Short mmCIF file of C-alpha atoms in Angstrom, two decimals:
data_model
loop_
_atom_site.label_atom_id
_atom_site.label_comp_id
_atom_site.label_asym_id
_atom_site.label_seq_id
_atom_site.Cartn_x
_atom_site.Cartn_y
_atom_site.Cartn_z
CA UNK A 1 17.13 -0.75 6.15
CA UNK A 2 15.63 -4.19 5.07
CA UNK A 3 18.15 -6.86 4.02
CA UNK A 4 16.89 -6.48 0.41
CA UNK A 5 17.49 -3.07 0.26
CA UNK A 6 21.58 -3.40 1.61
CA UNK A 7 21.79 -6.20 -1.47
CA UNK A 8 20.08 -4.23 -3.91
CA UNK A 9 22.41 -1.14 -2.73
CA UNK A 10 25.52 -2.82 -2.64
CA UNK A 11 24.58 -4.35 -6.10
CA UNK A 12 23.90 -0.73 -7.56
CA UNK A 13 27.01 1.05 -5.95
CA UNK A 14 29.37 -2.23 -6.96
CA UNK A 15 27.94 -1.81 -10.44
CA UNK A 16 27.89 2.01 -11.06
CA UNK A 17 31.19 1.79 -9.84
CA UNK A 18 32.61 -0.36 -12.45
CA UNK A 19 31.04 1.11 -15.11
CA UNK A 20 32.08 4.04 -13.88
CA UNK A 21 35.76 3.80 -14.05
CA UNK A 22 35.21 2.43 -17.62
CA UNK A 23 33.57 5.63 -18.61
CA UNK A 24 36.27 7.73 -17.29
CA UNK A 25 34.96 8.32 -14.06
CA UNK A 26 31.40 9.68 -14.35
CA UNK A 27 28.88 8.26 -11.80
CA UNK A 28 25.32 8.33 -11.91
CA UNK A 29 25.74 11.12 -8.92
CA UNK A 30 28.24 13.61 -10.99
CA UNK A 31 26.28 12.95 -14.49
CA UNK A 32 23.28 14.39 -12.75
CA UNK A 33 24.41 17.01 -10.78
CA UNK A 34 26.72 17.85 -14.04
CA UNK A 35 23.26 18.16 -16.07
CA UNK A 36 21.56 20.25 -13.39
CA UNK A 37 24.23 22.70 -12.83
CA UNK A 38 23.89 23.35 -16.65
CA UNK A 39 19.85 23.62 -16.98
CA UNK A 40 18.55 22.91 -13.88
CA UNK A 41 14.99 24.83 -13.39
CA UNK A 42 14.70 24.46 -9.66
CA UNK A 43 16.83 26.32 -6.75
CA UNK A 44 19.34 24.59 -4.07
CA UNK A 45 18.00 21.73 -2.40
CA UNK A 46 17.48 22.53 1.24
CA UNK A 47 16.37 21.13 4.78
CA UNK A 48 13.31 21.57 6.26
CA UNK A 49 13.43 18.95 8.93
CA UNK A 50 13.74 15.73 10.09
CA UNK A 51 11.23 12.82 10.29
CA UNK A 52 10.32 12.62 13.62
CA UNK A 53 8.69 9.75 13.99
CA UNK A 54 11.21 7.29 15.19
CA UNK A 55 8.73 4.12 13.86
CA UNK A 56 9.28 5.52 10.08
CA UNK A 57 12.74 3.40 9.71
CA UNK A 58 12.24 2.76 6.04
CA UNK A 59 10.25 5.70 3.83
CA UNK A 60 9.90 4.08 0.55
CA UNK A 61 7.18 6.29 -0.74
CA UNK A 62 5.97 9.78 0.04
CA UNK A 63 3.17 12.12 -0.94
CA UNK A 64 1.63 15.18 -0.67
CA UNK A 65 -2.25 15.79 0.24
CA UNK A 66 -4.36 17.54 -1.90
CA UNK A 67 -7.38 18.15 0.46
CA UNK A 68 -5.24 19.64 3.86
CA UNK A 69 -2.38 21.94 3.83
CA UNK A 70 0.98 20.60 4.80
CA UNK A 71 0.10 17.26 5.28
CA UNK A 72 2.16 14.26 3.92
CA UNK A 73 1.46 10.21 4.01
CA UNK A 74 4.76 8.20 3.82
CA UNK A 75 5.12 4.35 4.79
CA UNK A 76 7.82 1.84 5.48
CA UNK A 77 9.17 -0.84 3.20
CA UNK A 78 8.84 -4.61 3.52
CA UNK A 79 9.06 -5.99 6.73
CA UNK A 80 6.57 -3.59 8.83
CA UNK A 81 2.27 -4.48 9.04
CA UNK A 82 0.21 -2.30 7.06
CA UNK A 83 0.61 1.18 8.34
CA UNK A 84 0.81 5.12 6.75
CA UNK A 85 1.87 7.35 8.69
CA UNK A 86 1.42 11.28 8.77
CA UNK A 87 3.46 14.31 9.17
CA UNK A 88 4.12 17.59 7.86
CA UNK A 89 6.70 19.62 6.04
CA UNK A 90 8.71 19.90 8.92
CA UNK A 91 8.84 16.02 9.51
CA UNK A 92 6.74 16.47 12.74
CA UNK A 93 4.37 13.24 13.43
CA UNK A 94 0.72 13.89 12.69
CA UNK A 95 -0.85 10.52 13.45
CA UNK A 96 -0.37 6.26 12.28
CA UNK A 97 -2.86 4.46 11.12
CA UNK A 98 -3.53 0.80 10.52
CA UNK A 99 -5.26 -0.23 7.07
CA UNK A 100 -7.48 -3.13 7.24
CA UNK A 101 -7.85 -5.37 4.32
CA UNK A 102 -4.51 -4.64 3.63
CA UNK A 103 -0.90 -6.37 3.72
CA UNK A 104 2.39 -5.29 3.21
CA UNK A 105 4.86 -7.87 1.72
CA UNK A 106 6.78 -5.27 -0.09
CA UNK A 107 5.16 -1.99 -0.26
CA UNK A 108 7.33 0.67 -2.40
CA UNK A 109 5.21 3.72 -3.14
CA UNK A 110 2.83 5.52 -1.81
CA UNK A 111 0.50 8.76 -3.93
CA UNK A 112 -2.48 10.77 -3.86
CA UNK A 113 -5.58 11.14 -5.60
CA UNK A 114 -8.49 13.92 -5.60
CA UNK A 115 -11.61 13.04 -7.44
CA UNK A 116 -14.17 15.21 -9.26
CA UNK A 117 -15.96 15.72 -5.82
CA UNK A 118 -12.78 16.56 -4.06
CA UNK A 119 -12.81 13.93 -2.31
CA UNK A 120 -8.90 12.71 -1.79
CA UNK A 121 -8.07 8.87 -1.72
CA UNK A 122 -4.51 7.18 -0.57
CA UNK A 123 -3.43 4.71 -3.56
CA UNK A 124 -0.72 2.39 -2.23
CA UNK A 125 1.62 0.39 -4.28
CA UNK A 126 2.48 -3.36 -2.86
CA UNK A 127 4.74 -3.63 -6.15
CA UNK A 128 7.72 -4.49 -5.12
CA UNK A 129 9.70 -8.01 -6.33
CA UNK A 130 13.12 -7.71 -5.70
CA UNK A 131 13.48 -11.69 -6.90
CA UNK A 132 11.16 -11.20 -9.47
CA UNK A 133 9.20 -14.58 -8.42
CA UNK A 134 5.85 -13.26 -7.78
CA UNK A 135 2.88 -13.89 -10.51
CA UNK A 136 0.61 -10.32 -9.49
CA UNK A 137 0.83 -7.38 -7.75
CA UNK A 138 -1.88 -5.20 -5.76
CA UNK A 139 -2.70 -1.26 -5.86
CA UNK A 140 -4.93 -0.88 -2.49
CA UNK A 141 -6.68 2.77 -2.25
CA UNK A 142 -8.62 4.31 0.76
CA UNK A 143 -9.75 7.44 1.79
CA UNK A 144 -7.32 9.58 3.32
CA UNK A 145 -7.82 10.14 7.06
CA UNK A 146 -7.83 13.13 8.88
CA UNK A 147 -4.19 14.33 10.03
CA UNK A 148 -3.91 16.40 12.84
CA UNK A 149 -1.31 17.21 15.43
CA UNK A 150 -4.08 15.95 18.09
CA UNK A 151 -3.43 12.32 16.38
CA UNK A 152 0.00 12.96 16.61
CA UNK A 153 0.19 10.16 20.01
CA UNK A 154 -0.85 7.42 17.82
CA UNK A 155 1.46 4.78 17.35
CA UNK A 156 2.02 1.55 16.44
CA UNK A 157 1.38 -0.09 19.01
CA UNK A 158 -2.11 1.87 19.50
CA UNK A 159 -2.70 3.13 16.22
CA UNK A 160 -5.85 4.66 14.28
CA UNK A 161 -7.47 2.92 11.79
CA UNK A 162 -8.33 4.10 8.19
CA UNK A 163 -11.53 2.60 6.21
CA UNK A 164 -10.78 -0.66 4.84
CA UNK A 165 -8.33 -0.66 1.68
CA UNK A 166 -10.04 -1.72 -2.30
CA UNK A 167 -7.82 -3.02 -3.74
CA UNK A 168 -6.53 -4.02 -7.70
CA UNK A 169 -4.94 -7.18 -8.54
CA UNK A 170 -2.84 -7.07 -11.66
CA UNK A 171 -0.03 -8.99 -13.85
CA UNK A 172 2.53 -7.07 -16.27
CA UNK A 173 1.40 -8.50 -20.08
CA UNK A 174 5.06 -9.94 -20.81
CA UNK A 175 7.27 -11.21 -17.37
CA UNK A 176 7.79 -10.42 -13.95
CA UNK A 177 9.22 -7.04 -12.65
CA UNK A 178 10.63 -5.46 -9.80
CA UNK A 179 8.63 -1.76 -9.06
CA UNK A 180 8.93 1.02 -7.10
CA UNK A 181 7.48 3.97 -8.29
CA UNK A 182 3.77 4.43 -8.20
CA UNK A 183 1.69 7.36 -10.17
CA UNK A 184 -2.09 8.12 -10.38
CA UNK A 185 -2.89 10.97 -12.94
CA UNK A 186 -4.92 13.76 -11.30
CA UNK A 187 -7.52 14.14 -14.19
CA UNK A 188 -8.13 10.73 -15.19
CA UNK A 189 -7.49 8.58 -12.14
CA UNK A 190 -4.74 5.94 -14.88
CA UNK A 191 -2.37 4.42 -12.21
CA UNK A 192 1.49 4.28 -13.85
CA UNK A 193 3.98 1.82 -12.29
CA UNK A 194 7.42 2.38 -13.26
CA UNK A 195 9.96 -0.73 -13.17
CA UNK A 196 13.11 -0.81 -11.64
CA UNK A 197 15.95 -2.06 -13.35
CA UNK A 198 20.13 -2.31 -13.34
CA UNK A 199 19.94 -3.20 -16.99
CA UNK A 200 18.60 -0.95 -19.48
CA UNK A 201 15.13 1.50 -19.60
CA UNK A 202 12.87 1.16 -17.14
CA UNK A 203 9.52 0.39 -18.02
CA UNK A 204 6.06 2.11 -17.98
CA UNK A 205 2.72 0.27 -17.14
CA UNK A 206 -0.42 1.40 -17.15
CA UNK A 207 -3.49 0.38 -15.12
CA UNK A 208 -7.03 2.15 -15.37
CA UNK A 209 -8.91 2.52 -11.27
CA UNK A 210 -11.03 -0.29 -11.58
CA UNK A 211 -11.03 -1.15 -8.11
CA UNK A 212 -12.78 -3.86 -6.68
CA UNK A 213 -13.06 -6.41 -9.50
CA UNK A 214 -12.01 -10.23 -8.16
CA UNK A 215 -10.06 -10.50 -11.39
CA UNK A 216 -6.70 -9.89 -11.66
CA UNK A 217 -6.18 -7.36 -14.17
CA UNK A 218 -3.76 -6.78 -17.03
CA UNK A 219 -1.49 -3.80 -17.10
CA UNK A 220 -0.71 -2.20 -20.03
CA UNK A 221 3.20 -1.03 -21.50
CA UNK A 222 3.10 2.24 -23.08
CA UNK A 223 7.03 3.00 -22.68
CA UNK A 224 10.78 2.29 -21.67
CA UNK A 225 12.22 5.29 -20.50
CA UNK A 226 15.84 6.27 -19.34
CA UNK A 227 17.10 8.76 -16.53
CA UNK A 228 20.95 10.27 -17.17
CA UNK A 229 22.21 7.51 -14.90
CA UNK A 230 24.22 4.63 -14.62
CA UNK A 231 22.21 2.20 -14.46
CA UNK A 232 19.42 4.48 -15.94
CA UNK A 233 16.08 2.51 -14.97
CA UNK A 234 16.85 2.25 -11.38
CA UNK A 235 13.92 3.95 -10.07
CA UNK A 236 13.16 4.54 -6.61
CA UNK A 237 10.10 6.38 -6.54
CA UNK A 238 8.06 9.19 -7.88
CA UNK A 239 4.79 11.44 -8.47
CA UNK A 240 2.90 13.54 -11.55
CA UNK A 241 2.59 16.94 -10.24
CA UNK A 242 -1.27 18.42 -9.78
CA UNK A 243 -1.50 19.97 -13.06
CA UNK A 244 -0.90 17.06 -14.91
CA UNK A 245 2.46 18.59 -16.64
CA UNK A 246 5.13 17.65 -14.96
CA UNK A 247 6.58 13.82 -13.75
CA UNK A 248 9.21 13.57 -11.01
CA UNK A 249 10.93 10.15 -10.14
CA UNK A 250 14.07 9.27 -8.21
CA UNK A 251 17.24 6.56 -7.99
CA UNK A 252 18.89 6.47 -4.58
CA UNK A 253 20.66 9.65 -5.46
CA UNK A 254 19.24 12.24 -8.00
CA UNK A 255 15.67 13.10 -9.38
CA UNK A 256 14.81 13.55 -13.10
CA UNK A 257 11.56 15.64 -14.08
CA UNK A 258 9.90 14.78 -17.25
CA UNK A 259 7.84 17.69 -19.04
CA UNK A 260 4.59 17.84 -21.09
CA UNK A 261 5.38 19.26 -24.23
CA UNK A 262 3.24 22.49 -25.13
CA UNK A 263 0.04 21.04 -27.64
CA UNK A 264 0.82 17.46 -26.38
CA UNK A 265 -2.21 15.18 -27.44
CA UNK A 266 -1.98 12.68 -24.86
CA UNK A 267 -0.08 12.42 -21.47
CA UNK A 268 1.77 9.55 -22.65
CA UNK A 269 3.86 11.88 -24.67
CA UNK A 270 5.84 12.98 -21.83
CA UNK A 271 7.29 9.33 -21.86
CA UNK A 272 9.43 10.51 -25.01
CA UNK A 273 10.84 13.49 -23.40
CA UNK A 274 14.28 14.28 -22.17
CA UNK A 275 13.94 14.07 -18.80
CA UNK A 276 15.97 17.31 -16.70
CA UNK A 277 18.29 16.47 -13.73
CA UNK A 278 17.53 17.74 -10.85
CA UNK A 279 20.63 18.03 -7.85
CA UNK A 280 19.11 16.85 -4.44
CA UNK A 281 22.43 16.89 -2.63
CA UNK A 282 24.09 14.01 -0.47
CA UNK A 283 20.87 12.07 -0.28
CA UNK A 284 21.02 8.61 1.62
CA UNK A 285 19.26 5.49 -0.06
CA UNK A 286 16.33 7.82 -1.40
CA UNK A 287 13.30 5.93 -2.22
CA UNK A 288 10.69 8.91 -1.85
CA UNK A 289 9.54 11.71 -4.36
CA UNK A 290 6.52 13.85 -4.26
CA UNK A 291 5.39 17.50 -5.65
CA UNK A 292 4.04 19.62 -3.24
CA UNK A 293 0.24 20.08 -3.16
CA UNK A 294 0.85 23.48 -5.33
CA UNK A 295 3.43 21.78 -7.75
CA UNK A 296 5.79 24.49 -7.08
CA UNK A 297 8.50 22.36 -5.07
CA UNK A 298 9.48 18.89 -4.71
CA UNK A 299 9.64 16.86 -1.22
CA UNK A 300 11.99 13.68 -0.75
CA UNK A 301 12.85 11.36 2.26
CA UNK A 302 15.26 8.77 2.64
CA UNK A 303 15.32 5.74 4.50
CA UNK A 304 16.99 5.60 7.81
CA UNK A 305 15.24 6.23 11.06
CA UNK A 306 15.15 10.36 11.84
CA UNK A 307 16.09 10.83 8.23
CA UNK A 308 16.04 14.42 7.07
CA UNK A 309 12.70 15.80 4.76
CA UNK A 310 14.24 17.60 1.73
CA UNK A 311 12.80 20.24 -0.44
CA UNK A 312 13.66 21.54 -3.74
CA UNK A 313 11.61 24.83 -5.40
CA UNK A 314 11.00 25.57 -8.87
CA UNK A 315 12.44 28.64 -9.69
CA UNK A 316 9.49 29.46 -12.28
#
């Protein structure tokens, strides 16, 4: 755990605390699970392993691959090079790889896209700014490498190396923010970044791909939204799920899905939408959300070396 992530949660416990106990006692934890005992659409959370890769101290970001079965890219936060790393379902270690033209000051989120061609590229979001003191942020993509268990021996010290990284340069069009969560929309390529806050709605920005321009580019707002949380923009992490209906993102502790609703006109309408809770049990400092290459189950880490893989299915 990086030294900014102990301050940011001590800051967030300290501070749900105490407005906890003004509110009569309801955490961000207990509103959640509250909520998805009532309404929930998903089954019990459960184990399905452990990360065993022992070099994956810090999962910030995880996601599933749309072009090979069981195969998931996750990455540490700030303070490691510019690696990805590979496993499976299970958490067993399917290969690291080093990403050239590529840096990682404070990477947060990591997601998936598959183009027209099905072709499948790894976007990477170096969006984080925990002191909210730096002027632009960067999206890198690549094309995702080949995960097998026969790369499985790659480490850091010897690892593989992925094509070299595009990349997209970009400001947010009013002041600085701290991010975590990173989207890409499976149809039309729009990248979301979601800010994290401990003081009201969390914002969403929207970037089209244009990668490779020397510019730095100009997001776009198109929301504030709000999870059943105290705080309730503290976001962590998240994904859109492959059909384009359905948004999962994460705090430390819970995950919210947000829906489509039937003869919506634009994606951007899910933004207005009550988002459901969704229980994920006694999760430690969880940073990581992803739907499953089918979109029928969700898939979250934690930080922590070893840390378990955790999998919640939709129960329609």
């Amino acid at each position: 755990m990086s030294n900014k992530t102990i301050a940011n949660f001590w800051f967030f416990v300290i501070f749900s605390a105490s407005v906890a106990a003004i509110f009569s006692g309801c955490s961000m934890t207990s509103a959640g699970n509250s909520r998805a005992a009532a309404v929930s659409n998903f089954e019990a959370v459960k184990t399905t392993g452990k990360i065993e890769n022992a070099e994956i101290t810090e999962s910030s970001g995880v996601t599933a691959s749309r072009c090979q079965p069981n195969v998931y890219w996750t990455h540490n936060d700030s303070g490691d090079d510019a690696y990805i790393f590979a496993m499976d379902r299970s958490g067993a270690r399917l290969g690291t790889w080093k990403v050239p033209n590529a840096s990682n000051v404070d990477w947060e989120d990591i997601a998936l896209f598959k183009d027209s061609a099905g072709k499948c590229f790894i976007y990477i979001g170096e969006i984080g700014d925990n002191q909210s003191k730096r002027d632009d942020r960067t999206i890198y993509r690549i094309p995702e490498p080949k995960a097998s268990a026969e790369n499985a021996s790659a480490t850091k010290r010897q690892p593989l190396t992925s094509e070299p990284a595009d990349a997209i340069r970009f400001t947010y069009p009013d002041s600085r923010h701290n991010a975590e969560t990173l989207l890409v929309h499976p149809k039309s390529g729009d990248i979301y970044i979601l800010t994290k806050r401990v003081s009201g709605p969390a914002g969403v920005y929207r970037l089209k791909p244009e990668f490779g321009k020397e510019s730095t580019v100009r997001a776009e707002k198109v929301a504030d939204i709000s999870v059943p949380a105290i705080p309730n923009g503290f976001l962590t992490g998240g994904d859109i799920s492959p059909d384009g209906r359905h948004v999962i993102i994460c705090d430390y502790t819970a995950a919210y899905e947000f829906t489509l609703p039937d003869g919506a006109k634009s994606f951007d309408d899910i933004w207005s939408q009550a988002p459901e809770s969704i229980d994920v049990g006694a999760r430690k400092i969880g940073e990581a959300v992803t739907y499953t290459s089918d979109g029928r189950s969700i898939i979250l880490t934690s930080e922590g070396k070893n840390s378990p893989v955790l999998e919640v299915i939709r129960k329609n």
